[in-house]
Short mmCIF file of C-alpha atoms in Angstrom, two decimals:
data_model
loop_
_atom_site.label_atom_id
_atom_site.label_comp_id
_atom_site.label_asym_id
_atom_site.label_seq_id
_atom_site.Cartn_x
_atom_site.Cartn_y
_atom_site.Cartn_z
CA MET A 21 14.70 9.47 25.45
CA LYS A 22 12.98 6.29 26.66
CA VAL A 23 12.94 2.79 25.18
CA GLU A 24 10.29 0.51 26.65
CA THR A 25 8.85 -2.88 25.84
CA VAL A 26 5.15 -3.65 25.98
CA THR A 27 3.84 -7.20 25.98
CA ILE A 28 0.84 -7.55 23.72
CA SER A 29 -1.94 -9.37 25.53
CA PRO A 30 -3.41 -12.42 23.86
CA PRO A 31 -7.09 -12.07 22.90
CA GLU A 32 -9.60 -12.97 25.63
CA SER A 33 -10.31 -16.65 25.25
CA GLY A 34 -12.53 -17.18 28.27
CA GLN A 35 -10.22 -20.03 29.28
CA PRO A 36 -8.19 -20.06 32.50
CA THR A 37 -4.90 -18.19 32.07
CA THR A 38 -1.99 -20.45 31.16
CA LYS A 39 1.63 -19.56 30.64
CA ALA A 40 2.20 -18.82 26.99
CA ASP A 41 5.11 -20.43 25.16
CA ALA A 42 5.52 -17.33 23.02
CA GLU A 43 4.63 -13.68 23.44
CA VAL A 44 4.74 -10.66 21.18
CA VAL A 45 6.69 -7.77 22.65
CA MET A 46 6.47 -4.30 21.12
CA VAL A 47 9.36 -1.82 21.41
CA GLU A 48 8.29 1.77 22.05
CA VAL A 49 10.67 4.70 21.69
CA SER A 50 9.71 8.09 23.08
CA GLY A 51 11.79 11.00 21.97
CA PRO A 52 13.73 13.07 21.46
CA THR A 53 16.44 10.65 20.35
CA ASP A 54 19.63 11.08 22.36
CA PRO A 55 22.83 9.81 20.69
CA ASP A 56 24.46 9.64 24.14
CA ASP A 57 21.77 7.34 25.52
CA ALA A 58 23.35 4.10 26.76
CA LEU A 59 21.04 1.87 24.68
CA ILE A 60 21.60 3.90 21.52
CA LYS A 61 25.36 3.80 22.05
CA ARG A 62 25.27 0.02 22.43
CA ALA A 63 23.05 -0.31 19.38
CA ARG A 64 25.47 1.78 17.32
CA GLU A 65 28.38 -0.39 18.46
CA LEU A 66 26.48 -3.44 17.26
CA VAL A 67 25.87 -1.77 13.91
CA LEU A 68 29.54 -0.79 13.66
CA SER A 69 30.50 -4.41 14.33
CA THR A 70 28.81 -5.45 11.09
CA GLY A 71 31.19 -3.31 9.05
CA SER A 72 28.29 -2.36 6.79
CA ALA A 73 28.55 1.24 5.60
CA ALA A 74 24.92 1.17 4.44
CA MET A 75 23.74 0.03 7.86
CA ILE A 76 25.75 2.68 9.69
CA LYS A 77 24.49 5.39 7.31
CA SER A 78 20.91 4.29 7.83
CA PHE A 79 21.38 4.12 11.62
CA ASP A 80 22.73 7.68 11.82
CA TRP A 81 20.00 8.93 9.49
CA ALA A 82 17.29 7.27 11.62
CA LEU A 83 18.66 8.90 14.75
CA GLU A 84 18.97 12.33 13.18
CA SER A 85 15.52 12.26 11.59
CA GLU A 86 13.86 10.82 14.73
CA ALA A 87 12.57 7.96 12.56
CA LEU A 88 12.68 5.54 15.49
CA VAL A 89 10.44 7.61 17.74
CA THR A 90 7.05 5.96 18.10
CA GLU A 91 5.57 7.98 20.96
CA ASP A 92 5.13 11.74 21.45
CA MET B 13 -5.02 -20.03 -1.09
CA ARG B 14 -3.44 -18.05 -3.89
CA PRO B 15 -4.14 -14.28 -4.05
CA ARG B 16 -7.03 -13.48 -6.32
CA PRO B 17 -6.50 -12.06 -9.83
CA ARG B 18 -5.89 -8.33 -9.84
CA VAL B 19 -8.28 -6.83 -12.34
CA VAL B 20 -7.93 -3.26 -13.65
CA VAL B 21 -11.10 -1.77 -15.11
CA THR B 22 -10.75 1.11 -17.54
CA ILE B 23 -13.65 3.50 -18.16
CA HIS B 24 -13.61 6.05 -20.95
CA GLY B 25 -15.32 9.44 -21.19
CA ILE B 26 -17.79 11.05 -23.59
CA ARG B 27 -17.39 11.53 -27.35
CA THR B 28 -14.75 8.83 -27.66
CA HIS B 29 -14.26 5.12 -28.23
CA GLY B 30 -11.45 5.08 -25.65
CA ARG B 31 -8.40 4.31 -27.79
CA TRP B 32 -6.21 4.83 -24.71
CA GLN B 33 -7.89 1.81 -23.09
CA LYS B 34 -6.38 -0.47 -25.72
CA GLU B 35 -3.03 1.33 -25.57
CA ILE B 36 -2.65 0.86 -21.81
CA THR B 37 -3.26 -2.92 -22.01
CA PRO B 38 0.39 -4.04 -22.56
CA TYR B 39 1.57 -1.88 -19.67
CA LEU B 40 -0.94 -3.57 -17.36
CA ALA B 41 -0.02 -7.02 -18.68
CA ARG B 42 3.66 -6.35 -18.01
CA HIS B 43 2.80 -6.00 -14.30
CA ARG B 44 0.59 -9.11 -14.22
CA LEU B 45 -2.60 -7.06 -14.01
CA VAL B 46 -5.73 -8.26 -15.81
CA PRO B 47 -7.28 -5.50 -17.95
CA TYR B 48 -11.04 -5.20 -18.38
CA HIS B 49 -12.23 -2.38 -20.63
CA ILE B 50 -15.71 -0.97 -20.20
CA ASP B 51 -16.87 0.28 -23.59
CA TYR B 52 -20.27 1.94 -23.64
CA GLY B 53 -19.81 3.40 -27.08
CA TRP B 54 -19.85 6.98 -28.33
CA PHE B 55 -21.67 9.02 -25.66
CA HIS B 56 -22.88 12.31 -27.03
CA VAL B 57 -22.52 15.53 -25.01
CA PHE B 58 -26.33 16.00 -25.01
CA ARG B 59 -26.72 12.60 -23.38
CA PHE B 60 -24.11 13.61 -20.81
CA LEU B 61 -26.09 16.73 -19.97
CA SER B 62 -29.32 14.73 -19.62
CA PRO B 63 -29.85 13.44 -16.05
CA TRP B 64 -31.90 10.50 -17.36
CA TRP B 65 -29.29 9.27 -19.85
CA ARG B 66 -26.47 9.83 -17.39
CA LYS B 67 -28.21 7.90 -14.63
CA LYS B 68 -29.02 5.06 -17.02
CA GLN B 69 -25.38 4.84 -18.09
CA ILE B 70 -24.09 4.82 -14.51
CA GLN B 71 -26.55 2.05 -13.60
CA LYS B 72 -25.35 -0.03 -16.57
CA VAL B 73 -21.70 0.29 -15.57
CA ARG B 74 -22.57 -0.45 -11.94
CA ALA B 75 -24.27 -3.69 -12.99
CA GLU B 76 -21.30 -4.59 -15.20
CA LEU B 77 -18.84 -3.99 -12.34
CA ARG B 78 -20.84 -6.16 -9.93
CA SER B 79 -21.05 -8.91 -12.49
CA LEU B 80 -17.31 -8.64 -13.13
CA LEU B 81 -16.46 -9.01 -9.42
CA GLU B 82 -18.58 -12.13 -9.23
CA LYS B 83 -17.20 -13.71 -12.39
CA ALA B 84 -13.56 -12.88 -11.60
CA GLY B 85 -13.94 -14.06 -7.99
CA THR B 86 -12.29 -10.97 -6.58
CA PRO B 87 -13.58 -8.59 -3.89
CA ARG B 88 -12.06 -5.48 -5.50
CA VAL B 89 -10.96 -4.10 -8.81
CA SER B 90 -8.61 -1.24 -9.61
CA ILE B 91 -9.83 1.56 -11.86
CA VAL B 92 -8.34 3.82 -14.51
CA ALA B 93 -10.95 6.34 -15.57
CA HIS B 94 -11.00 9.40 -17.76
CA SER B 95 -13.41 12.35 -17.71
CA PHE B 96 -17.06 11.14 -17.45
CA GLY B 97 -15.56 7.73 -16.57
CA THR B 98 -14.26 9.22 -13.29
CA LEU B 99 -17.75 10.40 -12.31
CA ILE B 100 -19.22 7.02 -13.28
CA ALA B 101 -16.64 5.16 -11.16
CA MET B 102 -17.20 7.25 -8.05
CA GLU B 103 -21.00 7.39 -8.37
CA CYS B 104 -21.07 3.58 -8.67
CA LEU B 105 -18.96 3.33 -5.53
CA GLN B 106 -21.21 5.63 -3.52
CA ALA B 107 -24.42 4.06 -4.83
CA ASP B 108 -23.29 0.62 -3.67
CA ASN B 109 -22.54 1.91 -0.17
CA GLY B 110 -19.64 -0.45 0.52
CA ASP B 111 -20.76 -3.49 -1.50
CA LEU B 112 -18.58 -2.39 -4.39
CA ARG B 113 -14.95 -1.70 -3.46
CA TYR B 114 -11.94 -0.52 -5.39
CA ASP B 115 -8.31 -1.32 -4.85
CA ARG B 116 -6.28 1.46 -6.47
CA ILE B 117 -7.68 4.21 -8.67
CA VAL B 118 -6.16 6.47 -11.31
CA LEU B 119 -8.32 9.47 -12.18
CA THR B 120 -7.42 11.43 -15.30
CA GLY B 121 -9.27 14.49 -16.55
CA SER B 122 -11.43 14.00 -13.47
CA ILE B 123 -14.84 15.65 -13.16
CA VAL B 124 -15.40 14.30 -9.65
CA PRO B 125 -16.32 17.25 -7.34
CA ARG B 126 -13.26 18.71 -5.67
CA ASP B 127 -14.83 18.40 -2.23
CA PHE B 128 -15.31 14.62 -2.65
CA ASP B 129 -15.04 12.98 0.79
CA TRP B 130 -11.89 10.91 0.19
CA LYS B 131 -11.06 10.69 3.90
CA SER B 132 -14.27 8.80 4.59
CA VAL B 133 -13.98 6.53 1.55
CA LEU B 134 -10.35 5.68 2.36
CA ALA B 135 -11.05 5.20 6.10
CA LYS B 136 -13.85 2.77 5.29
CA LYS B 137 -11.47 1.00 2.87
CA TRP B 138 -13.90 1.34 0.01
CA VAL B 139 -10.79 2.51 -1.85
CA ILE B 140 -7.17 1.68 -0.96
CA ALA B 141 -5.25 4.40 -2.83
CA VAL B 142 -5.85 7.11 -5.44
CA ARG B 143 -3.75 8.97 -7.99
CA ASN B 144 -5.35 12.12 -9.34
CA GLU B 145 -3.67 13.08 -12.62
CA ARG B 146 -4.46 16.68 -13.44
CA ALA B 147 -3.86 18.77 -16.56
CA THR B 148 -3.65 22.45 -15.66
CA ALA B 149 -5.14 23.71 -18.95
CA ASP B 150 -8.05 21.27 -19.02
CA TRP B 151 -11.00 23.40 -20.21
CA VAL B 152 -13.32 20.39 -20.56
CA VAL B 153 -13.47 19.74 -16.82
CA ARG B 154 -14.03 23.47 -16.31
CA THR B 155 -17.04 23.18 -18.64
CA ALA B 156 -18.35 20.24 -16.61
CA LEU B 157 -18.10 22.41 -13.50
CA LEU B 158 -20.03 25.24 -15.20
CA ALA B 159 -22.74 22.78 -16.24
CA SER B 160 -23.07 21.87 -12.55
CA ARG B 161 -23.78 25.45 -11.52
CA ARG B 162 -26.95 27.44 -11.72
CA PRO B 163 -28.71 28.17 -14.03
CA LEU B 164 -27.52 25.14 -16.09
CA ARG B 165 -27.79 22.86 -13.09
CA TRP B 166 -31.59 23.30 -13.07
CA PHE B 167 -31.59 21.36 -16.35
CA THR B 168 -28.55 19.08 -16.02
CA ARG B 169 -28.83 18.12 -12.31
CA LEU B 170 -25.10 17.51 -12.69
CA LYS B 171 -22.82 17.34 -9.62
CA ALA B 172 -19.42 17.51 -11.27
CA GLY B 173 -16.23 19.38 -10.45
CA ASP B 174 -12.93 20.34 -12.00
CA SER B 175 -10.64 18.04 -9.99
CA GLY B 176 -8.94 17.20 -13.28
CA ARG B 177 -7.59 20.76 -13.30
CA GLN B 178 -7.28 21.66 -9.62
CA PRO B 179 -6.46 19.37 -6.66
CA PHE B 180 -9.07 17.86 -4.36
CA THR B 181 -9.71 19.97 -1.28
CA GLN B 182 -9.06 17.06 1.12
CA SER B 183 -5.68 15.49 1.57
CA ALA B 184 -4.88 11.99 2.82
CA PRO B 185 -1.78 9.75 2.87
CA ALA B 186 -3.29 7.46 0.23
CA LEU B 187 -4.48 10.29 -2.04
CA LEU B 188 -1.70 11.24 -4.45
CA ASP B 189 -1.88 14.33 -6.61
CA ASP B 190 0.11 14.88 -9.79
CA TRP B 191 -0.21 17.39 -12.60
CA ILE B 192 0.96 18.14 -16.06
CA ALA B 193 0.77 21.29 -18.18
CA GLY B 194 -1.70 20.34 -20.87
CA ASP B 195 -5.30 19.84 -21.87
CA HIS B 196 -8.00 17.21 -21.34
CA SER B 197 -6.42 14.60 -23.62
CA GLU B 198 -2.91 15.24 -22.37
CA ALA B 199 -3.98 13.88 -18.96
CA HIS B 200 -3.84 10.33 -20.31
CA ASN B 201 -0.74 10.67 -22.42
CA PRO B 202 0.75 7.16 -23.01
CA PHE B 203 4.07 8.15 -21.47
CA ARG B 204 2.31 7.99 -18.10
CA PHE B 205 0.88 4.48 -18.56
CA GLU B 206 3.92 2.66 -17.17
CA ARG B 207 3.76 4.70 -13.97
CA TRP B 208 0.04 4.01 -13.54
CA ALA B 209 0.55 0.30 -14.08
CA ARG B 210 3.30 0.28 -11.46
CA PHE B 211 1.04 2.19 -9.08
CA MET B 212 -1.78 -0.29 -9.55
CA ALA B 213 0.50 -3.31 -9.23
CA TYR B 214 1.63 -2.26 -5.73
CA PRO B 215 2.59 -3.99 -3.44
CA GLU B 216 3.89 -6.25 -6.22
CA LEU B 217 7.25 -4.68 -6.98
CA PRO B 218 8.41 -4.01 -10.53
CA ASP B 219 11.63 -5.82 -11.46
CA ASP B 220 13.89 -2.78 -11.07
CA LEU B 221 12.70 -2.04 -7.52
CA LEU B 222 12.45 -5.71 -6.59
CA SER B 223 16.11 -6.28 -7.43
CA LYS B 224 17.06 -3.37 -5.15
CA VAL B 225 14.88 -4.67 -2.32
CA VAL B 226 16.24 -8.21 -2.67
CA ALA B 227 19.82 -6.93 -2.59
CA GLU B 228 19.02 -5.06 0.64
CA LEU B 229 17.31 -8.12 2.13
CA GLN B 230 20.35 -10.26 1.34
CA ALA B 231 22.64 -7.73 2.98
CA LEU B 232 20.33 -7.39 5.98
CA ARG B 233 20.38 -11.15 6.58
CA GLN B 234 24.17 -11.16 6.84
CA GLU B 235 24.18 -8.03 9.02
CA ALA B 236 21.45 -9.41 11.32
CA ALA B 237 23.43 -12.62 11.76
CA LYS B 238 26.42 -10.54 12.83
CA VAL B 239 24.36 -8.31 15.16
CA LEU B 240 22.71 -11.32 16.81
CA ASP B 241 25.82 -13.51 16.69
CA VAL B 242 24.15 -16.43 14.91
CA ASP B 243 24.85 -18.54 11.82
CA PRO B 244 23.60 -16.62 8.74
CA GLU B 245 22.33 -19.88 7.29
CA LEU B 246 19.77 -20.00 10.11
CA VAL B 247 18.55 -16.43 9.50
CA ARG B 248 15.84 -15.55 6.97
CA VAL B 249 14.38 -12.23 5.89
CA ASN B 250 11.23 -11.23 4.05
CA LEU B 251 9.00 -8.27 3.27
CA PHE B 252 5.28 -8.21 4.05
CA ALA B 253 2.88 -5.64 2.60
CA PRO B 254 -0.92 -5.29 2.52
CA LEU B 255 -2.60 -7.05 -0.38
CA ASP B 256 -6.20 -8.17 -0.78
CA GLY B 257 -7.20 -7.27 2.79
CA ALA B 258 -4.24 -8.84 4.63
CA LEU B 259 -0.47 -8.72 4.94
CA ARG B 260 1.28 -11.10 2.57
CA ILE B 261 4.86 -11.74 1.53
CA VAL B 262 5.67 -9.51 -1.44
CA ARG B 263 6.38 -11.81 -4.37
CA GLY B 264 10.14 -12.35 -4.69
CA ALA B 265 11.04 -10.22 -1.65
CA THR B 266 12.63 -12.89 0.55
CA ASP B 267 16.06 -14.28 1.27
CA ASN B 268 16.96 -17.77 2.52
CA MET B 269 13.33 -18.87 2.83
CA GLN B 270 12.77 -22.39 1.57
CA TYR B 271 9.68 -23.65 3.40
CA ALA B 272 6.96 -23.41 0.75
CA PRO B 273 3.83 -23.06 2.97
CA GLU B 274 5.19 -19.81 4.45
CA PHE B 275 4.87 -18.07 1.08
CA GLU B 276 1.08 -18.47 1.37
CA MET B 277 0.84 -16.77 4.78
CA LYS B 278 -1.93 -14.25 5.24
CA ILE B 279 -1.64 -12.09 8.35
CA GLU B 280 -4.36 -9.75 9.62
CA GLU B 281 -3.49 -6.39 11.16
CA ASN B 282 -2.65 -6.71 14.89
CA HIS B 283 -2.07 -10.47 14.55
CA GLY B 284 1.33 -11.70 15.70
CA ALA B 285 4.53 -9.69 15.49
CA THR B 286 4.11 -8.80 11.79
CA GLY B 287 0.49 -7.66 12.06
CA THR B 288 1.18 -5.73 15.26
CA ALA B 289 4.26 -4.02 13.81
CA PHE B 290 2.21 -2.96 10.77
CA ALA B 291 -0.81 -1.73 12.74
CA GLN B 292 1.11 -0.02 15.55
CA GLY B 293 4.14 1.19 13.56
CA LYS B 294 6.47 -0.25 16.22
CA SER B 295 9.09 -2.98 16.09
CA CYS B 296 7.97 -6.29 17.58
CA VAL B 297 9.77 -9.38 18.78
CA VAL B 298 8.41 -12.87 19.27
CA VAL B 299 10.35 -15.85 20.58
CA LYS B 300 9.18 -19.44 20.95
CA LYS B 301 10.43 -20.59 24.34
CA GLY B 302 8.30 -23.70 24.66
CA LYS B 303 6.88 -26.15 22.18
CA THR B 304 4.07 -24.00 20.84
CA TRP B 305 3.37 -20.49 19.55
CA THR B 306 0.70 -19.78 22.20
CA GLY B 307 0.25 -16.13 23.17
CA ASN B 308 -0.77 -13.32 20.86
CA THR B 309 0.73 -14.92 17.82
CA LEU B 310 -1.32 -16.06 14.83
CA PRO B 311 -4.50 -18.06 14.20
CA GLY B 312 -3.99 -21.82 13.90
CA THR B 313 -4.47 -21.85 10.15
CA GLU B 314 -1.51 -19.49 9.71
CA LEU B 315 0.65 -21.13 12.41
CA ASP B 316 0.32 -24.37 10.47
CA LYS B 317 2.15 -22.73 7.55
CA LEU B 318 5.19 -21.72 9.64
CA ASN B 319 8.46 -23.58 9.31
CA PRO B 320 8.44 -25.93 12.35
CA ARG B 321 12.08 -24.96 13.00
CA LEU B 322 11.23 -21.26 13.43
CA ARG B 323 12.15 -20.00 16.93
CA TRP B 324 12.18 -16.21 16.79
CA ALA B 325 11.21 -13.22 14.67
CA VAL B 326 11.84 -9.48 14.73
CA SER B 327 9.27 -7.45 12.78
CA LEU B 328 10.45 -4.03 11.63
CA PRO B 329 7.83 -1.60 10.28
CA VAL B 330 8.80 0.59 7.32
CA LYS B 331 7.13 3.98 7.57
CA SER B 332 6.77 6.38 4.66
CA GLN B 333 8.55 9.58 5.63
CA ALA B 334 6.49 11.65 3.23
CA ARG B 335 3.06 10.27 4.12
CA GLY B 336 3.57 9.14 7.73
CA VAL B 337 1.99 5.71 7.27
CA VAL B 338 3.45 2.22 7.53
CA VAL B 339 3.92 0.75 4.04
CA GLY B 340 5.35 -2.65 4.88
CA VAL B 341 7.08 -4.84 7.46
CA VAL B 342 10.55 -6.36 7.08
CA ASN B 343 10.86 -9.55 9.10
CA VAL B 344 14.15 -10.97 10.28
CA ASP B 345 13.66 -14.42 11.78
CA GLY B 346 15.61 -17.52 12.62
CA LEU B 347 15.57 -21.28 12.96
CA ASP B 348 16.57 -23.77 15.64
CA ASN B 349 18.04 -21.48 18.35
CA ILE B 350 17.08 -18.20 20.00
CA PRO B 351 19.97 -15.69 19.85
CA ARG B 352 21.39 -14.69 23.22
CA LEU B 353 20.32 -11.05 22.80
CA LEU B 354 16.70 -12.05 22.19
CA GLN B 355 16.38 -14.63 24.98
CA ASP B 356 14.46 -12.19 27.16
CA PRO B 357 12.35 -9.90 24.92
CA ASN B 358 11.96 -7.40 27.78
CA SER B 359 15.70 -7.07 28.43
CA ASP B 360 17.98 -4.19 27.46
CA ASP B 361 19.92 -6.64 25.27
CA CYS B 362 16.82 -7.23 23.20
CA LYS B 363 16.01 -3.51 22.96
CA VAL B 364 19.55 -2.80 21.76
CA ALA B 365 19.39 -5.51 19.09
CA VAL B 366 16.01 -4.30 17.82
CA LEU B 367 17.15 -0.65 17.72
CA ALA B 368 20.25 -1.66 15.77
CA LEU B 369 18.31 -3.71 13.22
CA HIS B 370 15.47 -1.21 12.80
CA ALA B 371 17.60 1.92 12.49
CA GLY B 372 20.11 0.05 10.34
CA MET B 373 17.53 -0.94 7.70
CA LEU B 374 15.01 1.93 7.57
CA GLN B 375 16.68 4.28 5.12
CA ARG B 376 17.43 1.42 2.74
CA PHE B 377 13.90 0.08 2.32
CA GLU B 378 11.68 3.14 2.72
CA PRO B 379 12.65 4.87 -0.56
CA CYS B 380 12.02 1.69 -2.59
CA LEU B 381 8.63 1.00 -1.02
CA GLU B 382 7.54 4.62 -1.27
CA ALA B 383 8.56 4.74 -4.94
CA ALA B 384 6.60 1.53 -5.56
CA PHE B 385 3.53 2.90 -3.76
CA ARG B 386 3.57 6.02 -5.95
CA GLY B 387 4.36 4.13 -9.16
CA ASP B 388 7.74 5.84 -9.52
CA GLY B 389 10.85 4.22 -10.91
CA PRO B 390 14.18 3.84 -9.11
CA GLN B 391 15.56 6.98 -10.75
CA ARG B 392 13.36 9.00 -8.43
CA ILE B 393 14.82 7.44 -5.30
CA GLU B 394 17.01 9.84 -3.42
CA VAL B 395 19.12 8.09 -0.81
#
């Protein structure tokens, strides 16, 4: 399982490149989802820290059903 | 600019004065839809079989629809059509070659050919979504099919089908198929009107689903504050869905948002974090490190509507599990300070926070939005 970020390029303006104050970053997940992956484990700990049963249930469901996977 | 009025045009079939058109009106009104009933009077079966009369009738309705769009100041209308009305609606659409566009369509007792090219019509966005309501014992649509076959076709020149009895041959995420055991009139039984009205109102959420979504948004705001270790009073959440050619905040589906101009935001696909999350089906993060929102954010007109205190946003796409398409975007954003985990959007900290928020909300929003898209009530939600 791989989690990567991709910075979305601003549209071509024809102007000289300047440093942007804000950028949109897209999170890509390529499967299969591994519950033992370090990032997933940390994410689950964060979810557990909320104490929300609904959030934990949804998190485990998303992992099991591969709902987070965005790439083949 | 306020969203335009959402007009629903009803078109009746032959040998009727369309009593159901009047009966469906209160259901449409309940969901803030504006009904417009096309009444072309009693249309005899012999006229229906005559290519000349049929063509004349279709041209009349086409002119009426174009006039309606102009007068109502809206680029699209939704349609509920029965029997010959279904053929009229789709022939008008094809004849206008993209000038006439529909939002959401309900076909009942449909005589549109079963091989109708829905994929093309939906891809070109001439139509946004369709519900085909079939009745399995509908002999009238079967008769229309027979009248479209040789030798009768030599006289009728009819190109009809029995899609009111059997499903369309093509399938697409925005083409819904439903059936009932019954005949031609049973297809528009009043007990189905509420569902159709809900379907056509989408992405406006009916009160029962809206209250569920708002409860989840309220919970998500508190949870996100905990995940990101920030003051919940500085976190806001909202739901965006496509309406009238752009992504807009679903009426009532926000929590802790108080800056009025933001409610009027209109985001194109692939614009900013919200538009990119919707178009690409992937979570997006945007943080404002300097004084401006430069970068691939939003056009100036939309940036002007943002709360000046906004510093970060996480856009989480909600994908329909059944249809495999993104149906909306839940945004979690915040004022004044950027949370530590989001400081560097390319860091593992940021990835972890986004994974936690996205996975932690998906199962709670998807059933509600999918039910709303289909026109179902909350009793059909299985969580």
